[in-house]
Amino acid sequence: MELDWNVEIRSYQGAPRGGDMGLVIPLEDGALAALVDATGHGLPAYAVAQTVRKTLFDRTNFQPDVLLNDLDVVLEGSIGAAISLARIYSDRIDFAGVGNVNAIIGGNQLLVRTGIVGQRMRTPHLTTAAFPEDTWFVMYTDGVARPRSIPAGNAATASRQLIENAGSDHDDAGVLMARWKRPI
Ligand SMILES: [Mn+2]
């Protein structure tokens, strides 16, 4: 099985940098996926998002709820961020999120706690969900409306389409999509 994934980001008003940032780090038994919406826009938000990126690359072997607690400490004193994280395995995902980055798997919304990582964060909640072949896992920031349906195509084309269909003109827009696929 092959993980078909893509991160699509469109910065607010075409700015070259923004606070939405996503990544998928391939691991031996799956991947670590993250989608971040740092508070605000532009360079300050971009800096916070890059701090999150660096922290995650340094700590790929930790569970999402543990990582959110770590990030809450790392981002203390910053403007903070909404962060959703998924540890992807061959048949399931472990998921946790704090803030306004939503997640859907197989059409079902996953629990995201309110709050801001780095500021007044509540204890993250770890959810485990089945992740069968050809099931879409989608994360999207609050600059994207809840998708009514998943566009056809692969992760790259479908995520681009989602941003086009449902992305806001007044915020950074970010989408991360992943599914297990049999290699062609
Ligand atoms: Mn936003």
Short mmCIF file of C-alpha atoms and ligand atoms in Angstrom, two decimals:
data_model
loop_
_atom_site.label_atom_id
_atom_site.label_comp_id
_atom_site.label_asym_id
_atom_site.label_seq_id
_atom_site.Cartn_x
_atom_site.Cartn_y
_atom_site.Cartn_z
CA MET A 1 0.00 0.00 0.00
CA GLU A 2 1.07 3.49 -0.81
CA LEU A 3 0.14 6.68 1.02
CA ASP A 4 -1.29 9.14 -1.51
CA TRP A 5 -1.07 12.51 0.21
CA ASN A 6 -0.83 16.22 -0.44
CA VAL A 7 -0.74 19.49 1.44
CA GLU A 8 -2.25 22.47 -0.34
CA ILE A 9 -1.86 25.97 1.09
CA ARG A 10 -3.15 29.25 -0.30
CA SER A 11 -1.94 32.28 1.61
CA TYR A 12 -4.25 35.19 2.39
CA GLN A 13 -4.47 37.69 -0.50
CA GLY A 14 -1.69 35.94 -2.34
CA ALA A 15 0.87 36.82 0.33
CA PRO A 16 4.05 34.77 -0.14
CA ARG A 17 3.99 33.63 3.51
CA GLY A 18 1.21 32.81 5.91
CA GLY A 19 0.31 30.95 9.06
CA ASP A 20 -1.19 27.84 7.48
CA MET A 21 1.35 25.03 7.21
CA GLY A 22 1.02 21.31 6.69
CA LEU A 23 3.38 18.39 6.56
CA VAL A 24 3.45 14.64 6.17
CA ILE A 25 6.55 12.91 7.50
CA PRO A 26 6.85 9.35 6.16
CA LEU A 27 7.82 6.85 8.86
CA GLU A 28 8.66 3.15 8.75
CA ASP A 29 5.13 2.05 9.68
CA GLY A 30 3.14 4.99 8.31
CA ALA A 31 3.47 8.73 8.69
CA LEU A 32 3.03 11.72 10.95
CA ALA A 33 0.69 14.34 9.48
CA ALA A 34 0.09 17.85 10.75
CA LEU A 35 -1.93 20.86 9.71
CA VAL A 36 -1.31 24.15 11.48
CA ASP A 37 -3.07 27.53 11.47
CA ALA A 38 -0.87 29.95 13.35
CA THR A 39 -2.80 32.89 14.77
CA GLY A 40 -2.89 35.94 12.49
CA HIS A 41 -1.33 36.28 9.06
CA GLY A 42 1.94 37.09 7.34
CA LEU A 43 5.44 36.72 8.72
CA PRO A 44 4.72 36.46 12.48
CA ALA A 45 2.28 33.62 11.83
CA TYR A 46 4.73 32.03 9.39
CA ALA A 47 7.46 32.07 12.06
CA VAL A 48 5.22 30.24 14.53
CA ALA A 49 4.30 27.66 11.90
CA GLN A 50 7.98 27.02 11.17
CA THR A 51 8.66 26.47 14.88
CA VAL A 52 5.93 23.81 14.87
CA ARG A 53 7.45 22.20 11.76
CA LYS A 54 10.89 21.98 13.34
CA THR A 55 9.54 20.58 16.61
CA LEU A 56 7.61 17.85 14.80
CA PHE A 57 10.57 16.79 12.66
CA ASP A 58 12.59 16.43 15.87
CA ARG A 59 9.93 14.31 17.61
CA THR A 60 8.30 12.02 15.06
CA ASN A 61 8.06 9.03 17.40
CA PHE A 62 5.59 10.64 19.82
CA GLN A 63 1.80 10.39 19.86
CA PRO A 64 -0.32 13.40 18.76
CA ASP A 65 -1.60 14.26 22.25
CA VAL A 66 1.93 14.16 23.67
CA LEU A 67 3.17 16.32 20.78
CA LEU A 68 0.44 18.90 21.38
CA ASN A 69 1.48 19.18 25.02
CA ASP A 70 5.11 19.61 23.92
CA LEU A 71 4.12 22.23 21.35
CA ASP A 72 2.11 24.11 23.96
CA VAL A 73 5.34 24.54 25.93
CA VAL A 74 7.46 25.35 22.85
CA LEU A 75 4.96 28.01 21.67
CA GLU A 76 4.49 29.62 25.08
CA GLY A 77 4.81 33.40 24.77
CA SER A 78 4.06 33.33 21.03
CA ILE A 79 0.79 34.25 19.28
CA GLY A 80 -0.02 30.54 19.29
CA ALA A 81 -1.58 28.23 16.75
CA ALA A 82 -4.38 25.82 16.02
CA ILE A 83 -2.82 22.42 15.39
CA SER A 84 -4.22 19.05 14.38
CA LEU A 85 -1.98 16.00 14.29
CA ALA A 86 -2.43 12.47 13.03
CA ARG A 87 -0.17 9.48 13.44
CA ILE A 88 -1.02 7.36 10.42
CA TYR A 89 -0.61 3.57 10.57
CA SER A 90 -1.42 0.94 7.92
CA ASP A 91 -4.96 0.39 9.25
CA ARG A 92 -5.77 3.25 11.63
CA ILE A 93 -4.93 6.78 12.67
CA ASP A 94 -4.40 8.28 16.09
CA PHE A 95 -5.58 11.87 16.04
CA ALA A 96 -5.60 14.90 18.31
CA GLY A 97 -6.33 18.55 17.62
CA VAL A 98 -6.59 21.84 19.46
CA GLY A 99 -8.07 24.91 17.79
CA ASN A 100 -9.80 25.46 14.48
CA VAL A 101 -8.17 22.87 12.23
CA ASN A 102 -10.88 20.32 11.51
CA ALA A 103 -10.45 16.72 10.44
CA ILE A 104 -12.65 14.19 8.67
CA ILE A 105 -12.03 10.49 8.09
CA GLY A 106 -14.38 8.53 5.87
CA GLY A 107 -16.87 11.40 6.13
CA ASN A 108 -16.86 11.48 9.94
CA GLN A 109 -15.68 14.54 11.82
CA LEU A 110 -12.97 13.90 14.41
CA LEU A 111 -13.01 15.59 17.80
CA VAL A 112 -10.96 18.78 17.97
CA ARG A 113 -10.73 20.62 21.27
CA THR A 114 -11.24 24.39 21.39
CA GLY A 115 -8.25 26.48 22.43
CA ILE A 116 -4.92 27.76 21.14
CA VAL A 117 -1.68 25.81 21.39
CA GLY A 118 0.79 28.01 23.27
CA GLN A 119 -2.05 29.79 25.10
CA ARG A 120 -4.73 28.50 27.43
CA MET A 121 -4.70 25.04 25.88
CA ARG A 122 -6.98 22.33 27.20
CA THR A 123 -5.78 18.77 27.63
CA PRO A 124 -5.72 17.22 24.15
CA HIS A 125 -7.96 14.24 23.45
CA LEU A 126 -6.54 11.31 21.50
CA THR A 127 -8.97 9.65 19.08
CA THR A 128 -8.30 6.39 17.27
CA ALA A 129 -10.12 5.74 13.99
CA ALA A 130 -9.98 2.98 11.39
CA PHE A 131 -8.20 4.01 8.19
CA PRO A 132 -9.04 1.44 5.51
CA GLU A 133 -7.75 1.49 1.95
CA ASP A 134 -9.25 4.20 -0.30
CA THR A 135 -10.70 6.15 2.64
CA TRP A 136 -9.92 9.85 2.66
CA PHE A 137 -8.44 11.51 5.71
CA VAL A 138 -8.87 15.26 5.31
CA MET A 139 -7.72 18.10 7.54
CA TYR A 140 -8.63 21.72 6.75
CA THR A 141 -8.05 25.06 8.41
CA ASP A 142 -10.81 27.57 9.21
CA GLY A 143 -10.02 29.35 5.94
CA VAL A 144 -11.79 26.45 4.24
CA ALA A 145 -15.51 25.67 4.54
CA ARG A 146 -16.49 22.14 5.52
CA PRO A 147 -16.34 20.12 2.30
CA ARG A 148 -19.75 18.76 1.24
CA SER A 149 -18.03 16.09 -0.81
CA ILE A 150 -14.54 15.02 -1.73
CA PRO A 151 -13.61 15.93 -5.29
CA ALA A 152 -12.56 13.08 -7.56
CA GLY A 153 -8.91 12.53 -8.32
CA ASN A 154 -5.77 11.98 -6.32
CA ALA A 155 -4.65 13.84 -3.20
CA ALA A 156 -2.93 16.57 -5.21
CA THR A 157 -5.80 17.35 -7.56
CA ALA A 158 -8.57 16.87 -4.97
CA SER A 159 -6.95 19.13 -2.35
CA ARG A 160 -6.35 21.84 -4.94
CA GLN A 161 -9.99 21.57 -5.96
CA LEU A 162 -11.15 21.82 -2.33
CA ILE A 163 -9.22 25.06 -1.83
CA GLU A 164 -10.69 26.43 -5.04
CA ASN A 165 -14.26 25.39 -4.11
CA ALA A 166 -14.26 26.15 -0.40
CA GLY A 167 -11.27 28.38 0.37
CA SER A 168 -11.92 31.81 1.92
CA ASP A 169 -10.67 35.03 0.33
CA HIS A 170 -10.21 36.51 3.83
CA ASP A 171 -7.89 33.99 5.48
CA ASP A 172 -5.06 31.61 4.71
CA ALA A 173 -6.54 28.35 3.45
CA GLY A 174 -4.94 24.97 4.06
CA VAL A 175 -5.95 21.40 3.22
CA LEU A 176 -4.16 18.11 3.90
CA MET A 177 -5.45 14.92 2.28
CA ALA A 178 -4.21 11.35 2.63
CA ARG A 179 -5.40 7.86 1.77
CA TRP A 180 -3.89 4.41 1.46
CA LYS A 181 -3.87 3.24 -2.11
CA ARG A 182 -2.77 0.08 -3.85
CA PRO A 183 0.13 0.95 -6.17
CA ILE A 184 -0.93 0.97 -9.82
MN MN B 1 -7.28 30.66 9.77
#
